[in-house]
PDB file of C-alpha atoms in Angstrom:
ATOM      1  CA  MET A   1     -11.495  -8.383   9.897  1.00  0.00           C
ATOM      2  CA  VAL A   2     -10.425 -11.586  11.560  1.00  0.00           C
ATOM      3  CA  PHE A   3      -6.870 -12.353  12.613  1.00  0.00           C
ATOM      4  CA  LEU A   4      -5.990 -15.949  13.422  1.00  0.00           C
ATOM      5  CA  ALA A   5      -3.079 -17.005  15.596  1.00  0.00           C
ATOM      6  CA  SER A   6      -2.897 -20.713  14.953  1.00  0.00           C
ATOM      7  CA  ARG A   7      -0.672 -23.761  15.166  1.00  0.00           C
ATOM      8  CA  ARG A   8      -0.510 -26.908  13.086  1.00  0.00           C
ATOM      9  CA  CYS A   9      -2.567 -28.923  15.557  1.00  0.00           C
ATOM     10  CA  GLY A  10      -5.351 -28.213  17.993  1.00  0.00           C
ATOM     11  CA  GLY A  11      -8.515 -26.167  17.786  1.00  0.00           C
ATOM     12  CA  MET A  12      -9.263 -22.480  17.993  1.00  0.00           C
ATOM     13  CA  ALA A  13     -10.204 -21.079  21.369  1.00  0.00           C
ATOM     14  CA  PRO A  14     -13.022 -18.562  21.764  1.00  0.00           C
ATOM     15  CA  MET A  15     -12.038 -15.121  20.560  1.00  0.00           C
ATOM     16  CA  THR A  16      -9.588 -13.302  22.795  1.00  0.00           C
ATOM     17  CA  GLY A  17     -11.261  -9.995  22.117  1.00  0.00           C
ATOM     18  CA  VAL A  18     -13.576  -8.247  19.718  1.00  0.00           C
ATOM     19  CA  LEU A  19     -13.492  -4.550  18.982  1.00  0.00           C
ATOM     20  CA  GLY A  20     -16.446  -3.335  16.932  1.00  0.00           C
ATOM     21  CA  TRP A  21     -17.422   0.024  15.493  1.00  0.00           C
ATOM     22  CA  LYS A  22     -19.779   1.908  13.216  1.00  0.00           C
ATOM     23  CA  GLU A  23     -18.763   4.573  10.752  1.00  0.00           C
ATOM     24  CA  ARG A  24     -20.180   8.050  11.310  1.00  0.00           C
ATOM     25  CA  GLN A  25     -22.988   7.495   8.825  1.00  0.00           C
ATOM     26  CA  GLY A  26     -24.094   4.567  10.944  1.00  0.00           C
ATOM     27  CA  ARG A  27     -24.253   2.298   7.924  1.00  0.00           C
ATOM     28  CA  ARG A  28     -21.120   0.240   7.805  1.00  0.00           C
ATOM     29  CA  VAL A  29     -20.280  -2.095  10.635  1.00  0.00           C
ATOM     30  CA  GLY A  30     -16.929  -3.745  11.186  1.00  0.00           C
ATOM     31  CA  SER A  31     -14.743  -5.318  13.793  1.00  0.00           C
ATOM     32  CA  VAL A  32     -11.247  -6.435  14.604  1.00  0.00           C
ATOM     33  CA  THR A  33     -11.179  -9.929  16.074  1.00  0.00           C
ATOM     34  CA  LEU A  34      -8.339 -12.122  17.274  1.00  0.00           C
ATOM     35  CA  TYR A  35      -8.728 -15.889  17.559  1.00  0.00           C
ATOM     36  CA  VAL A  36      -5.944 -17.779  19.310  1.00  0.00           C
ATOM     37  CA  ASN A  37      -5.258 -21.506  19.280  1.00  0.00           C
ATOM     38  CA  ASP A  38      -6.426 -23.098  22.508  1.00  0.00           C
ATOM     39  CA  GLN A  39      -2.930 -24.491  23.147  1.00  0.00           C
ATOM     40  CA  LEU A  40      -1.488 -20.985  23.413  1.00  0.00           C
ATOM     41  CA  GLU A  41      -1.790 -18.952  26.594  1.00  0.00           C
ATOM     42  CA  CYS A  42      -2.609 -15.303  25.993  1.00  0.00           C
ATOM     43  CA  MET A  43      -4.071 -12.236  27.652  1.00  0.00           C
ATOM     44  CA  GLU A  44      -5.556  -9.016  26.354  1.00  0.00           C
ATOM     45  CA  LEU A  45      -3.514  -5.876  26.987  1.00  0.00           C
ATOM     46  CA  HIS A  46      -4.973  -2.461  27.703  1.00  0.00           C
ATOM     47  CA  LEU A  47      -2.515   0.144  26.504  1.00  0.00           C
ATOM     48  CA  GLY A  48      -3.434   3.797  26.897  1.00  0.00           C
ATOM     49  CA  MET A  49      -6.508   3.317  29.052  1.00  0.00           C
ATOM     50  CA  ASP A  50      -7.081   7.071  29.057  1.00  0.00           C
ATOM     51  CA  GLU A  51      -7.283   7.140  25.269  1.00  0.00           C
ATOM     52  CA  LYS A  52     -10.440   7.216  23.209  1.00  0.00           C
ATOM     53  CA  PRO A  53     -11.089   3.607  22.031  1.00  0.00           C
ATOM     54  CA  SER A  54      -9.464   2.908  18.677  1.00  0.00           C
ATOM     55  CA  LYS A  55      -9.955   0.157  16.148  1.00  0.00           C
ATOM     56  CA  SER A  56      -7.142  -1.949  17.529  1.00  0.00           C
ATOM     57  CA  LEU A  57      -6.663  -4.946  19.761  1.00  0.00           C
ATOM     58  CA  TRP A  58      -3.539  -5.813  21.773  1.00  0.00           C
ATOM     59  CA  VAL A  59      -2.683  -9.209  23.259  1.00  0.00           C
ATOM     60  CA  LYS A  60       0.330 -10.889  24.833  1.00  0.00           C
ATOM     61  CA  ILE A  61       0.971 -14.510  23.843  1.00  0.00           C
ATOM     62  CA  LYS A  62       3.042 -16.505  26.323  1.00  0.00           C
ATOM     63  CA  GLY A  63       6.162 -18.119  24.923  1.00  0.00           C
ATOM     64  CA  ARG A  64       7.175 -21.709  25.295  1.00  0.00           C
ATOM     65  CA  ALA A  65       9.838 -22.766  27.787  1.00  0.00           C
ATOM     66  CA  GLY A  66      13.073 -20.959  27.089  1.00  0.00           C
ATOM     67  CA  THR A  67      11.483 -18.232  24.992  1.00  0.00           C
ATOM     68  CA  GLY A  68       9.957 -14.885  25.799  1.00  0.00           C
ATOM     69  CA  ASP A  69       6.431 -13.588  25.334  1.00  0.00           C
ATOM     70  CA  ILE A  70       5.261 -11.837  22.211  1.00  0.00           C
ATOM     71  CA  THR A  71       3.016  -8.794  21.958  1.00  0.00           C
ATOM     72  CA  VAL A  72       0.603  -8.816  19.013  1.00  0.00           C
ATOM     73  CA  GLU A  73      -1.557  -5.928  17.805  1.00  0.00           C
ATOM     74  CA  VAL A  74      -4.241  -5.989  15.126  1.00  0.00           C
ATOM     75  CA  TRP A  75      -5.514  -2.731  13.701  1.00  0.00           C
ATOM     76  CA  TYR A  76      -7.920  -1.190  11.220  1.00  0.00           C
ATOM     77  CA  ARG A  77      -7.495   2.426  10.148  1.00  0.00           C
ATOM     78  CA  SER A  78     -10.202   4.065   8.045  1.00  0.00           C
ATOM     79  CA  LEU A  79      -9.168   6.441   5.271  1.00  0.00           C
ATOM     80  CA  ASN A  80     -10.920   9.367   6.967  1.00  0.00           C
ATOM     81  CA  GLN A  81      -9.497   8.721  10.422  1.00  0.00           C
ATOM     82  CA  GLU A  82      -8.752  11.804  12.493  1.00  0.00           C
ATOM     83  CA  ASP A  83      -5.227  12.760  13.523  1.00  0.00           C
ATOM     84  CA  ARG A  84      -6.176  12.367  17.187  1.00  0.00           C
ATOM     85  CA  ALA A  85      -6.977   8.677  16.710  1.00  0.00           C
ATOM     86  CA  ASP A  86      -3.700   8.182  14.833  1.00  0.00           C
ATOM     87  CA  GLU A  87      -1.720   9.795  17.626  1.00  0.00           C
ATOM     88  CA  ALA A  88      -3.448   7.612  20.225  1.00  0.00           C
ATOM     89  CA  LEU A  89      -2.290   4.519  18.339  1.00  0.00           C
ATOM     90  CA  TYR A  90       1.250   5.875  18.005  1.00  0.00           C
ATOM     91  CA  ARG A  91       1.447   6.367  21.764  1.00  0.00           C
ATOM     92  CA  GLN A  92       0.320   2.771  22.271  1.00  0.00           C
ATOM     93  CA  ILE A  93       2.939   1.574  19.796  1.00  0.00           C
ATOM     94  CA  GLY A  94       5.552   3.569  21.700  1.00  0.00           C
ATOM     95  CA  VAL A  95       4.677   1.712  24.897  1.00  0.00           C
ATOM     96  CA  ALA A  96       4.548  -1.689  23.192  1.00  0.00           C
ATOM     97  CA  SER A  97       7.822  -1.142  21.327  1.00  0.00           C
ATOM     98  CA  HIS A  98       9.701  -1.850  24.560  1.00  0.00           C
ATOM     99  CA  SER A  99       8.537  -5.476  24.318  1.00  0.00           C
ATOM    100  CA  GLN A 100      11.199  -8.017  23.460  1.00  0.00           C
ATOM    101  CA  ALA A 101       9.066  -9.243  20.557  1.00  0.00           C
ATOM    102  CA  LEU A 102       6.356  -7.171  18.889  1.00  0.00           C
ATOM    103  CA  VAL A 103       4.251  -7.827  15.791  1.00  0.00           C
ATOM    104  CA  LEU A 104       1.762  -5.289  14.426  1.00  0.00           C
ATOM    105  CA  MET A 105      -0.603  -6.240  11.625  1.00  0.00           C
ATOM    106  CA  GLY A 106      -3.671  -4.855   9.940  1.00  0.00           C
ATOM    107  CA  ASP A 107      -5.097  -2.458   7.387  1.00  0.00           C
ATOM    108  CA  PHE A 108      -3.255   0.816   8.008  1.00  0.00           C
ATOM    109  CA  ASN A 109      -4.732   2.517   4.907  1.00  0.00           C
ATOM    110  CA  HIS A 110      -1.755   4.605   3.789  1.00  0.00           C
ATOM    111  CA  PRO A 111      -1.821   3.970   0.008  1.00  0.00           C
ATOM    112  CA  ASP A 112       0.569   6.840  -0.779  1.00  0.00           C
ATOM    113  CA  ILE A 113       3.522   5.397   1.148  1.00  0.00           C
ATOM    114  CA  CYS A 114       6.464   4.190  -0.920  1.00  0.00           C
ATOM    115  CA  TRP A 115       8.203   1.728   1.384  1.00  0.00           C
ATOM    116  CA  ARG A 116      11.174   1.339  -0.907  1.00  0.00           C
ATOM    117  CA  ASP A 117      12.013   5.051  -0.569  1.00  0.00           C
ATOM    118  CA  ASN A 118      10.472   5.512   2.888  1.00  0.00           C
ATOM    119  CA  ALA A 119       8.462   8.452   1.550  1.00  0.00           C
ATOM    120  CA  ALA A 120       4.827   9.550   1.454  1.00  0.00           C
ATOM    121  CA  GLY A 121       2.755  12.320  -0.087  1.00  0.00           C
ATOM    122  CA  HIS A 122       0.339  13.119   2.737  1.00  0.00           C
ATOM    123  CA  ASN A 123       1.042  14.466   6.205  1.00  0.00           C
ATOM    124  CA  GLN A 124      -0.767  11.608   7.962  1.00  0.00           C
ATOM    125  CA  SER A 125       1.257   9.022   6.080  1.00  0.00           C
ATOM    126  CA  ARG A 126       4.508  10.849   6.797  1.00  0.00           C
ATOM    127  CA  ARG A 127       3.572  10.938  10.467  1.00  0.00           C
ATOM    128  CA  PHE A 128       3.018   7.177  10.367  1.00  0.00           C
ATOM    129  CA  LEU A 129       6.472   6.703   8.837  1.00  0.00           C
ATOM    130  CA  GLU A 130       7.911   8.797  11.670  1.00  0.00           C
ATOM    131  CA  CYS A 131       6.251   6.467  14.185  1.00  0.00           C
ATOM    132  CA  VAL A 132       7.703   3.437  12.394  1.00  0.00           C
ATOM    133  CA  ASP A 133      11.189   4.978  12.411  1.00  0.00           C
ATOM    134  CA  ASP A 134      10.993   6.282  15.985  1.00  0.00           C
ATOM    135  CA  ASN A 135      10.109   2.822  17.284  1.00  0.00           C
ATOM    136  CA  PHE A 136      12.603   0.974  15.060  1.00  0.00           C
ATOM    137  CA  LEU A 137       9.918  -1.100  13.327  1.00  0.00           C
ATOM    138  CA  LEU A 138      10.455  -3.176  10.194  1.00  0.00           C
ATOM    139  CA  GLN A 139       7.759  -3.602   7.529  1.00  0.00           C
ATOM    140  CA  VAL A 140       7.959  -7.162   6.156  1.00  0.00           C
ATOM    141  CA  ILE A 141       5.371  -7.290   3.348  1.00  0.00           C
ATOM    142  CA  GLU A 142       6.974  -6.548   0.001  1.00  0.00           C
ATOM    143  CA  GLU A 143       4.168  -7.132  -2.502  1.00  0.00           C
ATOM    144  CA  PRO A 144       1.309  -4.640  -2.986  1.00  0.00           C
ATOM    145  CA  MET A 145      -2.146  -6.101  -2.549  1.00  0.00           C
ATOM    146  CA  LYS A 146      -4.926  -3.697  -3.455  1.00  0.00           C
ATOM    147  CA  ARG A 147      -4.695  -1.978  -6.847  1.00  0.00           C
ATOM    148  CA  GLY A 148      -0.939  -1.687  -6.526  1.00  0.00           C
ATOM    149  CA  ALA A 149      -1.113  -0.144  -3.037  1.00  0.00           C
ATOM    150  CA  MET A 150       0.262  -1.702   0.133  1.00  0.00           C
ATOM    151  CA  LEU A 151      -2.523  -1.157   2.664  1.00  0.00           C
ATOM    152  CA  ASP A 152      -2.180  -4.302   4.771  1.00  0.00           C
ATOM    153  CA  LEU A 153       1.061  -4.298   6.732  1.00  0.00           C
ATOM    154  CA  VAL A 154       2.995  -6.549   9.082  1.00  0.00           C
ATOM    155  CA  LEU A 155       5.559  -4.733  11.229  1.00  0.00           C
ATOM    156  CA  THR A 156       7.946  -6.042  13.848  1.00  0.00           C
ATOM    157  CA  ASN A 157      10.619  -4.670  16.161  1.00  0.00           C
ATOM    158  CA  LYS A 158      13.051  -7.560  15.624  1.00  0.00           C
ATOM    159  CA  GLU A 159      14.902  -8.543  12.481  1.00  0.00           C
ATOM    160  CA  ARG A 160      14.169 -12.155  11.424  1.00  0.00           C
ATOM    161  CA  LEU A 161      11.299 -12.382  13.915  1.00  0.00           C
ATOM    162  CA  VAL A 162       8.750 -12.707  11.094  1.00  0.00           C
ATOM    163  CA  GLY A 163       9.422 -14.932   8.118  1.00  0.00           C
ATOM    164  CA  ASN A 164       7.906 -16.990   5.323  1.00  0.00           C
ATOM    165  CA  VAL A 165       5.445 -14.238   4.382  1.00  0.00           C
ATOM    166  CA  LYS A 166       2.974 -15.391   1.735  1.00  0.00           C
ATOM    167  CA  LEU A 167      -0.004 -13.805  -0.006  1.00  0.00           C
ATOM    168  CA  LYS A 168      -2.692 -16.484  -0.178  1.00  0.00           C
ATOM    169  CA  GLY A 169      -5.329 -14.782  -2.335  1.00  0.00           C
ATOM    170  CA  SER A 170      -8.599 -13.080  -1.449  1.00  0.00           C
ATOM    171  CA  LEU A 171     -11.451 -14.516   0.576  1.00  0.00           C
ATOM    172  CA  GLY A 172     -14.804 -14.425  -1.170  1.00  0.00           C
ATOM    173  CA  CYS A 173     -15.717 -11.111  -2.779  1.00  0.00           C
ATOM    174  CA  ILE A 174     -13.434  -8.907  -0.682  1.00  0.00           C
ATOM    175  CA  ASP A 175     -10.556  -7.043  -2.314  1.00  0.00           C
ATOM    176  CA  HIS A 176      -7.962  -7.740   0.390  1.00  0.00           C
ATOM    177  CA  GLU A 177      -5.734 -10.786   0.411  1.00  0.00           C
ATOM    178  CA  THR A 178      -4.957 -13.275   3.132  1.00  0.00           C
ATOM    179  CA  VAL A 179      -1.451 -12.832   4.512  1.00  0.00           C
ATOM    180  CA  GLU A 180       0.227 -15.832   6.109  1.00  0.00           C
ATOM    181  CA  PHE A 181       3.521 -15.709   7.988  1.00  0.00           C
ATOM    182  CA  LYS A 182       5.486 -17.366  10.768  1.00  0.00           C
ATOM    183  CA  ILE A 183       6.910 -15.853  13.918  1.00  0.00           C
ATOM    184  CA  LEU A 184      10.348 -17.274  14.709  1.00  0.00           C
ATOM    185  CA  ARG A 185      12.023 -17.153  18.086  1.00  0.00           C
ATOM    186  CA  ALA A 186      15.565 -18.170  19.000  1.00  0.00           C
ATOM    187  CA  VAL A 187      15.680 -20.988  21.539  1.00  0.00           C
ATOM    188  CA  LYS A 188      19.449 -21.316  21.672  1.00  0.00           C
ATOM    189  CA  LYS A 189      22.421 -19.769  19.992  1.00  0.00           C
ATOM    190  CA  GLY A 190      22.464 -20.436  16.270  1.00  0.00           C
ATOM    191  CA  ALA A 191      18.990 -21.999  16.178  1.00  0.00           C
ATOM    192  CA  GLN A 192      15.466 -20.786  15.622  1.00  0.00           C
ATOM    193  CA  GLN A 193      12.114 -22.439  15.860  1.00  0.00           C
ATOM    194  CA  ALA A 194       8.654 -21.552  14.683  1.00  0.00           C
ATOM    195  CA  LEU A 195       7.244 -20.540  18.031  1.00  0.00           C
ATOM    196  CA  TYR A 196       3.906 -19.577  16.548  1.00  0.00           C
ATOM    197  CA  PRO A 197       3.831 -21.330  13.151  1.00  0.00           C
ATOM    198  CA  GLY A 198       1.077 -20.266  10.841  1.00  0.00           C
ATOM    199  CA  LEU A 199       0.195 -16.985  12.508  1.00  0.00           C
ATOM    200  CA  GLN A 200      -2.184 -15.777   9.884  1.00  0.00           C
ATOM    201  CA  GLU A 201      -4.019 -12.584   9.048  1.00  0.00           C
ATOM    202  CA  SER A 202      -7.336 -12.892   7.228  1.00  0.00           C
ATOM    203  CA  ARG A 203      -9.561 -10.132   5.891  1.00  0.00           C
ATOM    204  CA  LEU A 204     -13.237 -10.776   6.546  1.00  0.00           C
ATOM    205  CA  TRP A 205     -15.157  -7.536   6.055  1.00  0.00           C
ATOM    206  CA  PRO A 206     -17.703  -6.911   7.458  1.00  0.00           C
ATOM    207  CA  LEU A 207     -17.967  -9.328  10.356  1.00  0.00           C
ATOM    208  CA  GLN A 208     -21.637  -9.367  11.264  1.00  0.00           C
ATOM    209  CA  GLY A 209     -22.908  -9.550  14.800  1.00  0.00           C
ATOM    210  CA  SER A 210     -19.826  -8.114  16.519  1.00  0.00           C
ATOM    211  CA  ALA A 211     -20.527  -4.384  16.469  1.00  0.00           C
ATOM    212  CA  TRP A 212     -21.388  -1.966  19.200  1.00  0.00           C
TER     213      TRP A 212
END
């Protein structure tokens, strides 16, 4: 999976961080990667250093003059993920939720969640909903992507922080869609600007050469 934080002009800087993994069978290789435009200042965050490494990546992107920073997390959750790994992520989200601006995005793999009713059939999915509620997060994608299920999510801790969400179709032969959205930040009372226009999530699975 590749997540791009871009702007309308300028090039892409070298990847901020790459988190790679192998499934237990040792066959499938994947990674979570974040590329950030070279005009944006950012730093990788290490939340929960005592935790077992999870398939997530946290960064802080510095805001422009007059605006605050934004914390961004990208995440991949496998369908057979253990409860312990889920809980480690939820603790990290709890720490990050104190940020003034937080955006979480990725493949959370909870196909049984009904976001309209805020309900789920499995214990793991219900626990995820509890984490979302406990940290006052908003889920902004409204259209299902994969076979009627909403696996790829964008969550934020601020109303109207994320806008202009669009599904842009799949990339190549993969069955996930590209999600494009803008992060808006208030610069003065009654006005908003696109602080990070075109922040875009792309599904590229698997990403070769980035595993460990």
